[in-house]
Tab-separated table of C-alpha atoms and ligand atoms in Angstrom:
chain	number	residue	atom	x	y	z
R	1	MET	CA	-1.146	-26.350	5.396
R	2	ARG	CA	1.346	-28.341	7.038
R	3	LYS	CA	0.618	-31.449	5.917
R	4	LEU	CA	-0.031	-29.663	1.954
R	5	ILE	CA	4.052	-28.422	2.767
R	6	ILE	CA	5.701	-31.360	3.595
R	7	LEU	CA	3.926	-32.655	0.485
R	8	ALA	CA	5.214	-30.049	-1.489
R	9	VAL	CA	8.900	-30.125	-0.180
R	10	ALA	CA	9.201	-33.886	-1.038
R	11	CYS	CA	7.894	-34.111	-4.609
R	12	VAL	CA	10.601	-30.785	-5.344
R	13	LEU	CA	13.063	-33.474	-3.539
R	14	VAL	CA	12.668	-35.573	-6.038
R	15	LEU	CA	14.526	-33.910	-9.034
R	16	ALA	CA	14.441	-34.786	-13.542
R	17	VAL	CA	12.160	-37.904	-12.858
R	18	VAL	CA	10.854	-37.024	-15.614
R	19	PRO	CA	13.880	-38.245	-18.454
R	20	SER	CA	15.303	-35.195	-21.083
R	21	ALA	CA	14.550	-36.468	-23.629
R	22	GLN	CA	10.444	-36.271	-22.364
R	23	GLN	CA	11.398	-32.699	-22.050
R	24	PRO	CA	9.872	-29.477	-23.943
R	25	ASP	CA	12.470	-28.269	-26.231
R	26	ALA	CA	13.029	-24.859	-24.942
R	27	LEU	CA	13.350	-26.077	-21.208
R	28	LYS	CA	16.282	-27.992	-22.513
R	29	ALA	CA	17.947	-25.274	-24.004
R	30	ALA	CA	17.516	-23.243	-20.917
R	31	ALA	CA	19.215	-26.052	-19.309
R	32	ASP	CA	22.480	-26.318	-21.115
R	33	SER	CA	22.812	-22.203	-21.321
R	34	LEU	CA	22.963	-22.529	-17.949
R	35	GLY	CA	24.124	-25.296	-16.724
R	36	ALA	CA	21.112	-26.412	-14.223
R	37	ALA	CA	22.149	-30.566	-14.918
R	38	LYS	CA	25.498	-29.842	-13.404
R	39	ILE	CA	25.409	-27.691	-10.914
R	40	ASN	CA	23.920	-29.163	-7.401
R	41	THR	CA	25.091	-26.349	-5.836
R	42	LEU	CA	25.291	-22.400	-5.656
R	43	GLN	CA	26.475	-19.715	-4.182
R	44	PHE	CA	25.882	-16.262	-4.758
R	45	THR	CA	26.648	-12.503	-3.514
R	46	GLY	CA	25.703	-9.225	-3.675
R	47	SER	CA	24.583	-6.096	-2.386
R	48	GLY	CA	21.557	-3.636	-2.682
R	49	ALA	CA	18.893	-3.330	-0.449
R	50	ASN	CA	15.916	-5.241	0.887
R	51	PHE	CA	12.253	-4.009	2.061
R	52	SER	CA	9.484	-3.695	4.646
R	53	VAL	CA	6.742	-6.185	3.309
R	54	GLY	CA	3.633	-4.948	5.169
R	55	GLN	CA	4.945	-1.939	6.126
R	56	ASN	CA	4.508	0.744	4.036
R	57	PHE	CA	3.262	3.919	5.217
R	58	THR	CA	0.675	4.302	3.573
R	59	PRO	CA	-1.496	1.464	1.558
R	60	THR	CA	-0.483	2.992	-1.821
R	61	GLU	CA	2.953	3.750	-0.884
R	62	PRO	CA	5.659	1.119	-1.348
R	63	TRP	CA	7.700	-1.373	1.243
R	64	PRO	CA	10.057	0.762	3.393
R	65	ARG	CA	14.333	0.091	1.979
R	66	VAL	CA	17.153	-1.077	4.353
R	67	THR	CA	20.163	-1.094	2.905
R	68	VAL	CA	21.382	-4.332	2.091
R	69	LYS	CA	25.422	-3.870	2.584
R	70	SER	CA	25.712	-7.438	1.622
R	71	TYR	CA	23.907	-10.821	0.708
R	72	THR	CA	25.067	-13.964	-0.174
R	73	ALA	CA	22.463	-16.987	-0.857
R	74	SER	CA	24.664	-20.278	-0.335
R	75	ILE	CA	21.878	-23.462	-2.032
R	76	ASN	CA	22.223	-26.907	-1.921
R	77	TYR	CA	19.326	-28.210	-4.860
R	78	ASP	CA	19.746	-32.004	-4.064
R	79	THR	CA	18.924	-31.472	-0.754
R	80	ALA	CA	16.541	-28.463	-1.090
R	81	SER	CA	18.509	-26.711	1.066
R	82	MET	CA	19.167	-22.463	1.348
R	83	ARG	CA	21.392	-20.003	3.448
R	84	GLN	CA	20.120	-15.884	3.012
R	85	GLU	CA	23.143	-14.280	5.274
R	86	LEU	CA	22.441	-10.538	4.946
R	87	VAL	CA	24.043	-7.565	6.140
R	88	ARG	CA	21.595	-4.220	6.561
R	89	GLU	CA	22.384	-1.328	7.021
R	90	MET	CA	20.536	1.669	8.712
R	91	GLY	CA	21.716	5.462	9.959
R	92	THR	CA	20.041	7.498	12.493
R	93	VAL	CA	16.973	7.559	10.940
R	94	MET	CA	14.389	5.607	10.122
R	95	PRO	CA	12.987	4.922	6.159
R	96	ARG	CA	9.415	6.188	6.655
R	97	GLY	CA	7.514	3.875	7.657
R	98	GLY	CA	7.489	1.024	9.428
R	99	GLY	CA	9.903	-2.244	10.672
R	100	GLY	CA	12.100	-3.089	13.182
R	101	PRO	CA	13.780	-0.560	14.695
R	102	PHE	CA	17.772	-1.026	14.991
R	103	THR	CA	20.499	0.991	14.170
R	104	GLY	CA	24.509	-0.061	12.927
R	105	GLU	CA	24.831	-3.308	11.064
R	106	GLN	CA	21.540	-5.931	11.936
R	107	ARG	CA	22.940	-9.666	10.973
R	108	GLN	CA	20.002	-11.821	9.623
R	109	VAL	CA	20.454	-16.248	8.750
R	110	LEU	CA	17.055	-16.496	6.731
R	111	VAL	CA	17.598	-20.674	6.081
R	112	VAL	CA	15.275	-23.257	4.297
R	113	SER	CA	15.736	-26.839	4.722
R	114	GLY	CA	13.002	-29.454	3.118
R	115	ASN	CA	9.784	-28.129	5.047
R	116	ASP	CA	11.958	-26.349	8.248
R	117	ALA	CA	12.752	-22.418	8.170
R	118	TRP	CA	14.816	-21.106	10.833
R	119	ASN	CA	16.324	-17.907	11.980
R	120	VAL	CA	20.409	-17.833	13.983
R	121	PRO	CA	19.727	-15.366	15.760
R	122	ALA	CA	23.239	-13.549	16.734
R	123	ALA	CA	26.176	-14.770	19.412
R	124	PRO	CA	25.761	-11.655	22.192
R	125	PRO	CA	29.617	-10.035	21.457
R	126	GLY	CA	31.302	-12.459	24.028
R	127	ALA	CA	28.461	-14.934	24.693
R	128	ALA	CA	27.644	-18.499	22.971
R	129	ALA	CA	25.311	-17.940	19.757
R	130	PRO	CA	21.519	-18.757	21.569
R	131	PRO	CA	20.022	-21.776	19.720
R	132	ALA	CA	18.296	-21.970	15.790
R	133	ALA	CA	14.682	-20.029	16.131
R	134	PRO	CA	12.323	-22.230	14.402
R	135	ALA	CA	10.197	-20.390	11.041
R	136	PRO	CA	8.142	-22.979	10.554
R	137	ALA	CA	5.509	-20.359	9.030
R	138	ALA	CA	8.483	-19.239	6.606
R	139	ALA	CA	8.920	-22.209	5.108
R	140	PRO	CA	6.945	-21.751	1.988
R	141	GLU	CA	7.657	-18.059	0.909
R	142	ARG	CA	11.922	-19.769	1.345
R	143	MET	CA	10.941	-22.558	-0.627
R	144	LEU	CA	9.882	-21.443	-3.584
R	145	ALA	CA	12.808	-18.463	-3.453
R	146	LEU	CA	15.434	-21.159	-4.157
R	147	TRP	CA	13.230	-22.277	-6.923
R	148	ALA	CA	12.565	-19.441	-7.896
R	149	THR	CA	17.080	-18.963	-8.493
R	150	PRO	CA	17.646	-19.621	-12.428
R	151	GLN	CA	18.907	-22.536	-12.524
R	152	GLY	CA	16.545	-23.451	-9.555
R	153	PHE	CA	13.898	-23.070	-11.758
R	154	VAL	CA	14.975	-25.252	-14.406
R	155	LYS	CA	15.267	-28.041	-11.528
R	156	ALA	CA	12.048	-27.545	-11.043
R	157	ALA	CA	10.182	-27.070	-13.571
R	158	MET	CA	12.185	-30.491	-15.448
R	159	ALA	CA	11.108	-32.802	-12.136
R	160	ASN	CA	7.542	-31.259	-11.967
R	161	ASN	CA	5.729	-31.704	-15.660
R	162	ALA	CA	5.908	-28.872	-16.790
R	163	THR	CA	4.128	-27.192	-19.987
R	164	THR	CA	4.811	-24.628	-22.087
R	165	ARG	CA	3.767	-22.032	-24.846
R	166	LYS	CA	4.861	-19.795	-26.699
R	167	THR	CA	4.200	-15.589	-25.358
R	168	LYS	CA	4.819	-12.405	-27.409
R	169	ASP	CA	7.441	-11.628	-24.222
R	170	GLY	CA	8.692	-15.607	-24.366
R	171	THR	CA	8.512	-18.997	-23.604
R	172	GLU	CA	6.061	-18.648	-20.265
R	173	VAL	CA	7.376	-22.245	-19.053
R	174	SER	CA	4.281	-23.878	-15.841
R	175	PHE	CA	4.399	-26.184	-13.468
R	176	THR	CA	2.842	-26.829	-10.124
R	177	VAL	CA	4.898	-27.806	-7.200
R	178	GLY	CA	3.517	-30.778	-4.799
R	179	GLY	CA	0.396	-30.067	-6.311
R	180	LYS	CA	-0.472	-26.408	-4.450
R	181	TYR	CA	2.345	-24.079	-5.037
R	182	LYS	CA	2.650	-22.981	-8.367
R	183	MET	CA	5.442	-22.000	-10.692
R	184	THR	CA	5.335	-19.491	-13.838
R	185	GLY	CA	8.474	-18.517	-15.634
R	186	ILE	CA	9.853	-16.448	-18.758
R	187	LEU	CA	12.249	-17.756	-20.683
R	188	ASN	CA	14.227	-15.289	-23.523
R	189	ALA	CA	15.019	-16.133	-25.848
R	190	GLN	CA	18.337	-16.381	-24.772
R	191	ASN	CA	17.582	-19.648	-22.887
R	192	GLN	CA	17.970	-17.380	-19.772
R	193	VAL	CA	15.336	-17.573	-17.037
R	194	GLU	CA	14.217	-13.379	-16.962
R	195	ARG	CA	10.779	-14.381	-14.753
R	196	VAL	CA	9.426	-16.418	-12.093
R	197	GLN	CA	6.216	-15.776	-10.628
R	198	THR	CA	5.074	-17.227	-7.465
R	199	TRP	CA	2.204	-17.280	-5.747
R	200	ILE	CA	2.456	-17.840	-1.741
R	201	ASP	CA	-0.362	-17.550	1.302
R	202	GLN	CA	-0.884	-14.072	3.075
R	203	PRO	CA	-3.592	-13.782	5.943
R	204	ILE	CA	-4.459	-10.334	4.794
R	205	VAL	CA	-4.163	-10.596	1.259
R	206	GLY	CA	-4.228	-13.879	0.902
R	207	ASP	CA	-2.974	-15.459	-2.458
R	208	MET	CA	0.093	-13.098	-2.477
R	209	LEU	CA	2.263	-12.852	-5.670
R	210	VAL	CA	6.206	-13.414	-5.789
R	211	GLU	CA	7.589	-12.194	-8.134
R	212	THR	CA	11.445	-12.091	-9.355
R	213	THR	CA	13.364	-10.963	-12.388
R	214	TYR	CA	16.351	-10.977	-13.535
R	215	SER	CA	18.522	-9.045	-15.644
R	216	GLY	CA	21.983	-8.220	-17.462
R	217	TYR	CA	22.469	-12.008	-17.661
R	218	LYS	CA	26.410	-12.509	-17.408
R	219	ASP	CA	29.129	-15.498	-17.228
R	220	PHE	CA	30.751	-15.409	-13.479
R	221	GLY	CA	33.764	-18.059	-13.717
R	222	GLY	CA	31.811	-20.665	-15.683
R	223	VAL	CA	28.623	-20.005	-14.591
R	224	MET	CA	25.831	-18.075	-16.606
R	225	PHE	CA	23.883	-16.106	-14.077
R	226	PRO	CA	21.447	-12.254	-13.540
R	227	SER	CA	23.779	-9.339	-12.538
R	228	ARG	CA	20.583	-8.016	-10.946
R	229	LEU	CA	18.241	-9.608	-9.147
R	230	VAL	CA	14.533	-7.624	-8.441
R	231	GLN	CA	11.427	-9.271	-6.385
R	232	LYS	CA	8.367	-8.003	-5.248
R	233	GLN	CA	5.606	-8.821	-3.193
R	234	ASP	CA	2.076	-7.732	-3.438
R	235	GLY	CA	3.246	-5.427	-5.894
R	236	PHE	CA	6.353	-3.443	-4.841
R	237	PRO	CA	9.987	-4.145	-4.565
R	238	SER	CA	10.935	-6.904	-1.495
R	239	LEU	CA	14.197	-7.526	-2.607
R	240	ASP	CA	16.318	-5.756	-4.936
R	241	LEU	CA	20.798	-7.436	-5.426
R	242	THR	CA	23.237	-6.606	-8.009
R	243	ILE	CA	25.226	-9.960	-8.284
R	244	ALA	CA	29.353	-9.518	-7.900
R	245	SER	CA	30.252	-13.158	-7.525
R	246	VAL	CA	28.701	-16.947	-8.012
R	247	THR	CA	30.239	-19.765	-7.979
R	248	ALA	CA	29.531	-23.318	-8.717
R	249	ASN	CA	29.418	-25.832	-6.588
R	250	PRO	CA	30.687	-24.830	-3.635
R	251	ALA	CA	30.359	-27.251	-0.030
R	252	VAL	CA	26.567	-26.190	0.637
R	253	ASP	CA	26.084	-28.612	4.142
R	254	ILE	CA	23.021	-27.665	5.782
R	255	THR	CA	21.650	-29.648	8.142
R	256	VAL	CA	18.616	-28.268	9.972
R	257	PRO	CA	19.335	-28.447	13.986
R	258	ALA	CA	17.234	-31.096	16.426
R	259	ASN	CA	15.074	-28.593	18.014
R	260	VAL	CA	13.975	-26.817	14.068
R	261	ARG	CA	12.912	-30.374	12.845
R	262	GLY	CA	9.693	-30.469	12.191
R	263	ALA	CA	8.744	-27.708	14.888
R	264	GLN	CA	5.328	-26.206	14.415
R	265	PRO	CA	4.027	-22.275	15.563
R	266	PRO	CA	4.146	-22.551	19.471
R	267	PRO	CA	0.350	-22.526	20.746
R	268	VAL	CA	-1.387	-19.361	21.035
R	269	ARG	CA	-1.582	-17.800	24.257
R	270	VAL	CA	-4.090	-14.528	25.585
R	271	GLU	CA	-3.928	-13.520	28.362
R	272	SER	CA	-6.168	-10.819	29.966
R	273	ALA	CA	-6.146	-8.101	32.467
R	274	LYS	CA	-8.272	-5.841	33.697
R	275	LEU	CA	-6.881	-1.962	33.661
R	276	ASP	CA	-10.447	-0.428	34.532
R	277	GLU	CA	-14.370	-1.762	35.077
R	278	GLY	CA	-14.589	-3.188	31.634
R	279	VAL	CA	-11.358	-2.231	29.999
R	280	TYR	CA	-9.298	-5.460	29.357
R	281	TYR	CA	-5.765	-5.422	28.050
R	282	LEU	CA	-5.106	-8.316	25.679
R	283	THR	CA	-1.451	-9.956	26.151
R	284	GLY	CA	0.662	-13.174	25.537
R	285	GLY	CA	2.124	-13.155	22.070
R	286	THR	CA	3.113	-10.544	20.293
R	287	HIS	CA	0.640	-8.100	19.759
R	288	HIS	CA	-1.717	-6.622	22.420
R	289	SER	CA	-5.346	-6.138	22.189
R	290	LEU	CA	-8.192	-3.718	23.500
R	291	VAL	CA	-11.388	-4.821	24.460
R	292	VAL	CA	-14.162	-2.575	26.163
R	293	GLU	CA	-17.083	-3.193	26.905
R	294	MET	CA	-20.456	-0.682	26.109
R	295	LYS	CA	-24.266	-1.192	26.948
R	296	ASP	CA	-25.423	-3.477	24.786
R	297	HIS	CA	-21.485	-5.310	22.722
R	298	ILE	CA	-17.758	-5.299	23.292
R	299	VAL	CA	-15.766	-3.069	21.727
R	300	LEU	CA	-12.135	-4.750	20.182
R	301	VAL	CA	-9.075	-2.717	18.621
R	302	ASP	CA	-6.005	-4.948	16.749
R	303	THR	CA	-7.041	-8.547	15.733
R	304	PRO	CA	-3.420	-9.141	15.147
R	305	ASN	CA	-0.721	-11.305	13.190
R	306	ASP	CA	-2.691	-14.073	11.346
R	307	ALA	CA	-6.482	-15.496	11.740
R	308	THR	CA	-5.731	-17.438	14.663
R	309	ARG	CA	-4.131	-15.080	17.287
R	310	ALA	CA	-7.793	-13.277	16.044
R	311	LEU	CA	-9.650	-16.532	16.591
R	312	ALA	CA	-7.837	-16.562	19.733
R	313	VAL	CA	-8.740	-12.542	20.391
R	314	ILE	CA	-12.230	-12.836	19.324
R	315	ALA	CA	-12.506	-15.930	22.002
R	316	LYS	CA	-10.684	-14.455	24.966
R	317	ALA	CA	-13.076	-11.103	23.972
R	318	LYS	CA	-16.216	-12.969	24.797
R	319	GLU	CA	-15.122	-14.230	27.777
R	320	VAL	CA	-13.648	-11.390	30.008
R	321	VAL	CA	-17.671	-10.107	28.652
R	322	PRO	CA	-20.017	-13.074	28.262
R	323	ASN	CA	-23.057	-12.622	26.178
R	324	LYS	CA	-22.647	-9.296	24.077
R	325	PRO	CA	-21.311	-9.266	20.130
R	326	ILE	CA	-17.881	-8.053	18.982
R	327	ARG	CA	-20.842	-5.005	17.401
R	328	TYR	CA	-17.117	-3.294	15.993
R	329	VAL	CA	-13.302	-3.904	15.760
R	330	VAL	CA	-10.484	-1.042	15.796
R	331	THR	CA	-8.051	-1.841	13.080
R	332	SER	CA	-5.410	1.339	14.957
R	333	HIS	CA	-2.930	1.161	11.382
R	334	HIS	CA	-2.471	-0.666	8.276
R	335	HIS	CA	0.690	-2.924	9.098
R	336	TRP	CA	-0.010	-5.650	8.066
R	337	ASP	CA	1.480	-7.361	12.037
R	338	HIS	CA	-1.096	-5.682	13.203
R	339	LEU	CA	-4.123	-6.329	10.871
R	340	GLY	CA	-3.474	-10.530	10.547
R	341	GLY	CA	-6.751	-11.100	11.673
R	342	ILE	CA	-9.118	-8.768	10.071
R	343	ARG	CA	-10.259	-10.716	8.120
R	344	SER	CA	-11.402	-13.367	11.183
R	345	ALA	CA	-12.642	-10.192	11.865
R	346	ILE	CA	-15.102	-8.814	8.987
R	347	ASP	CA	-16.423	-12.842	9.087
R	348	GLU	CA	-16.764	-12.473	12.915
R	349	GLY	CA	-19.727	-9.710	11.298
R	350	ALA	CA	-18.186	-6.771	13.409
R	351	THR	CA	-17.667	-3.266	12.232
R	352	ILE	CA	-14.838	-2.141	11.042
R	353	VAL	CA	-13.105	1.135	12.688
R	354	THR	CA	-9.924	2.310	10.774
R	355	HIS	CA	-9.140	5.996	9.029
R	356	GLN	CA	-9.949	7.013	5.941
R	357	SER	CA	-6.912	6.014	4.014
R	358	ASN	CA	-7.478	2.816	4.838
R	359	LYS	CA	-10.802	2.403	3.204
R	360	ALA	CA	-9.830	1.235	0.087
R	361	PHE	CA	-6.873	-1.212	0.920
R	362	LEU	CA	-9.862	-2.953	3.560
R	363	GLU	CA	-12.151	-3.556	0.395
R	364	ARG	CA	-9.660	-5.093	-1.765
R	365	VAL	CA	-8.411	-7.227	1.688
R	366	ALA	CA	-12.173	-8.495	1.752
R	367	LYS	CA	-12.490	-10.318	-1.659
R	368	THR	CA	-9.372	-11.164	-1.857
R	369	PRO	CA	-9.018	-14.886	-2.566
R	370	HIS	CA	-7.440	-16.698	-0.033
R	371	THR	CA	-7.347	-20.487	-2.665
R	372	LEU	CA	-3.435	-21.665	-0.760
R	373	ASN	CA	-5.324	-20.806	2.672
R	374	PRO	CA	-8.884	-21.162	3.007
R	375	ASP	CA	-9.708	-18.481	5.602
R	376	ARG	CA	-13.231	-18.591	7.308
R	377	LEU	CA	-14.229	-15.253	5.477
R	378	SER	CA	-13.504	-17.418	1.946
R	379	THR	CA	-16.444	-19.335	3.077
R	380	SER	CA	-19.211	-17.117	4.501
R	381	LYS	CA	-18.121	-14.176	1.993
R	382	LYS	CA	-19.744	-11.624	4.049
R	383	PRO	CA	-19.317	-7.878	3.457
R	384	LEU	CA	-17.563	-5.326	4.792
R	385	LYS	CA	-18.605	-3.640	7.169
R	386	ILE	CA	-16.627	-0.387	7.144
R	387	GLN	CA	-16.785	3.265	9.261
R	388	THR	CA	-13.803	5.435	8.713
R	389	VAL	CA	-12.043	8.319	10.995
R	390	GLY	CA	-9.745	11.096	9.245
R	391	ASP	CA	-8.564	13.896	12.274
R	392	MET	CA	-10.600	12.817	15.252
R	393	GLY	CA	-13.626	9.738	15.917
R	394	LYS	CA	-15.782	8.554	18.393
R	395	LEU	CA	-17.612	5.257	19.361
R	396	THR	CA	-20.660	5.828	22.757
R	397	ASP	CA	-23.208	4.267	23.633
R	398	GLY	CA	-24.064	7.611	25.681
R	399	THR	CA	-22.565	6.466	28.877
R	400	ARG	CA	-19.294	5.032	27.987
R	401	THR	CA	-17.108	6.986	25.468
R	402	ILE	CA	-14.295	5.937	23.192
R	403	GLU	CA	-12.548	8.708	21.248
R	404	LEU	CA	-10.147	7.725	18.103
R	405	TYR	CA	-6.936	10.311	17.701
R	406	ASN	CA	-4.574	10.177	14.126
R	407	LEU	CA	-1.592	9.890	15.771
R	408	THR	CA	0.212	12.907	13.539
R	409	GLY	CA	3.911	13.947	13.114
R	410	TYR	CA	4.307	9.729	12.891
R	411	GLU	CA	7.069	8.575	10.454
R	412	HIS	CA	6.051	5.224	11.335
R	413	THR	CA	2.510	5.588	9.775
R	414	GLY	CA	-0.113	7.938	8.569
R	415	ASP	CA	-3.082	6.481	9.590
R	416	MET	CA	-2.685	5.220	13.630
R	417	LEU	CA	-5.347	5.365	15.634
R	418	ILE	CA	-4.729	5.840	19.535
R	419	VAL	CA	-7.295	4.984	21.034
R	420	TYR	CA	-8.681	6.483	24.612
R	421	LEU	CA	-11.071	6.417	27.333
R	422	PRO	CA	-11.183	9.638	28.512
R	423	LYS	CA	-12.914	8.641	31.902
R	424	GLU	CA	-10.439	6.080	32.234
R	425	LYS	CA	-8.047	7.634	31.749
R	426	ILE	CA	-5.850	5.147	29.979
R	427	LEU	CA	-4.215	4.929	25.617
R	428	GLY	CA	-4.169	1.923	23.925
R	429	GLU	CA	-1.559	2.084	21.320
R	430	PRO	CA	1.527	-0.010	19.041
R	431	ASP	CA	4.133	0.752	18.350
R	432	ALA	CA	4.601	4.057	19.289
R	433	PHE	CA	6.388	3.827	22.129
R	434	THR	CA	7.003	0.449	23.646
R	435	PRO	CA	8.462	0.150	26.850
R	436	PRO	CA	11.785	-1.731	27.827
R	437	ALA	CA	11.459	-4.116	30.100
R	438	THR	CA	13.526	-1.460	32.379
R	439	ALA	CA	11.923	1.858	33.330
R	440	THR	CA	15.464	2.893	33.180
R	441	THR	CA	16.832	1.133	29.681
R	442	PRO	CA	17.201	3.592	27.054
R	443	LEU	CA	14.885	3.210	23.470
R	444	VAL	CA	16.746	3.062	20.547
R	445	VAL	CA	17.814	5.679	18.894
R	446	THR	CA	15.594	4.762	15.582
R	447	ALA	CA	12.462	4.879	18.004
R	448	VAL	CA	12.846	8.041	20.425
R	449	PRO	CA	11.163	10.310	17.381
R	450	TYR	CA	8.145	7.462	17.396
R	451	ALA	CA	7.771	8.378	20.808
R	452	ALA	CA	8.291	12.117	21.019
R	453	ALA	CA	5.293	11.952	18.189
R	454	LEU	CA	3.480	10.654	20.829
R	455	TYR	CA	3.709	12.082	23.308
R	456	ASP	CA	3.116	15.684	21.776
R	457	ASN	CA	0.036	14.213	20.086
R	458	ILE	CA	-0.917	13.754	24.164
R	459	GLN	CA	0.275	17.725	24.485
R	460	ARG	CA	-1.359	19.124	21.880
R	461	ARG	CA	-4.450	17.130	21.865
R	462	LYS	CA	-5.107	17.823	26.056
R	463	LEU	CA	-5.098	13.978	27.195
R	464	ASP	CA	-5.821	13.717	30.435
R	465	VAL	CA	-3.492	10.114	30.916
R	466	LYS	CA	-2.416	7.676	33.468
R	467	THR	CA	-2.097	4.732	31.537
R	468	ILE	CA	-0.637	3.416	28.310
R	469	ALA	CA	-1.377	0.210	27.200
R	470	PRO	CA	0.903	-0.465	24.455
R	471	PHE	CA	0.470	-3.035	21.522
R	472	HIS	CA	3.682	-4.504	21.834
R	473	GLY	CA	6.524	-5.257	25.256
R	474	GLY	CA	5.094	-6.721	28.132
R	475	ARG	CA	3.683	-3.927	30.538
R	476	THR	CA	1.685	-0.278	30.708
R	477	THR	CA	3.669	2.811	30.957
R	478	ASP	CA	2.570	7.113	32.076
R	479	VAL	CA	3.205	9.670	30.731
R	480	THR	CA	6.943	10.344	32.735
R	481	GLU	CA	8.325	7.269	31.668
R	482	LEU	CA	6.951	7.942	27.835
R	483	ALA	CA	8.829	11.997	28.319
R	484	LYS	CA	11.513	10.611	29.331
R	485	ALA	CA	11.766	8.011	26.878
R	486	ALA	CA	10.402	10.346	23.690
R	487	GLY	CA	14.325	13.100	25.703
R	488	LYS	CA	11.068	15.520	27.014
R	489	SER	CA	11.569	17.065	29.570
R	490	ALA	CA	8.057	15.831	31.445
R	491	THR	CA	5.293	17.887	31.664
R	492	VAL	CA	2.226	15.826	32.511
R	493	SER	CA	-0.307	17.645	32.723
R	494	GLN	CA	-2.184	16.003	35.914
E	501	ZN	ZN1	3.141	-0.391	12.358
């Protein structure tokens, strides 16, 4: 994967290798109309919205919208670099669906240069800026976004022997970046780039379509540029901007920080803690899992992030419970960060236990093409085995019982299953309550209703919970702390 990204970028960097005279006429006309040859760097600003991809309330709803108060993209086409700065804004209530809870303003700085990608964290008040955070997995998406800008698309097409053909929508321009990433665009009758399609690897939905449409072209101080940009990922809007200003050839000097250059994802670490006899809490990363030993098999709850983490979690489950197969993998909800390794679970031969509203989505996920980054399921093509749960479900071997409850009144997602072991009084839950590092730190305001929903469900269903094992954060907790964080008076049943 890594090697291919480097190849891709190296190829794109060699711009304009094909002499202009040999370029298709439609491409030459677009280059003229957009001034592509004269633009080496470009900055554009705007405002609108971005959307939390993979975090919809149900698998059929659009991604949750977050207002973008200001957006600035600074691009250097010669060095294949782009810095995007966003100021996002949130009231006291989160939109329906997931995404990291915050209130007020949130500044994001997302950078790519060649095959390196990183984020610039905000400096805490009065303190020095922390070091750049390498984001190697984001490199292909950001690199393709840079070449999907109108001028970038024309430059990349000319550098990569693009072919053209007439369609009813306009002239279709196609080429492959680095022998791997396909790009297809439509040039309209005014020789403007109207639409660009690219595909990136996504662990769940596979070769994921990223489609950007441009409209309302106008002259921004000598540069023809669209006044509106709408990007969609996997069919739903992911970025929607109204452009305010465009500057041609500003100074854009983006240097890869030393700690980012060539950075690889940190090694996957899975740690296990025994919560009770045959019950293990798997941590060590950003997302945790639960392992429950049954008479002749294992039940695993959540295979998060991606195939790499999922395979490590599966291996750890078999290590803490040796010589038993993983027969069931419960997926807590469909959000992509928790579902990332589901294809590894299907390949493992496990029956996937999920809320009934996810059935159609998982059926699609089990069959999506993964040509950009093939996983084990791409080869094994094992069929999906699925067991759905409505309001509640139960897994039992006659001795141990695992109860699954749909978390109701919960705006984060409609399909959340919390996992309850009545005998051990253990409750596993993702996202509803992530205890802060210390018990005295209050929750982010927008996260309080989630904690309240969990507390209400525990009360309403009369669950006698001794230990809460959250799927985020660094520690287990209890109902007393949950009640306090949720702003409830702690009428704890036990
Ligand atoms: Zn979630």
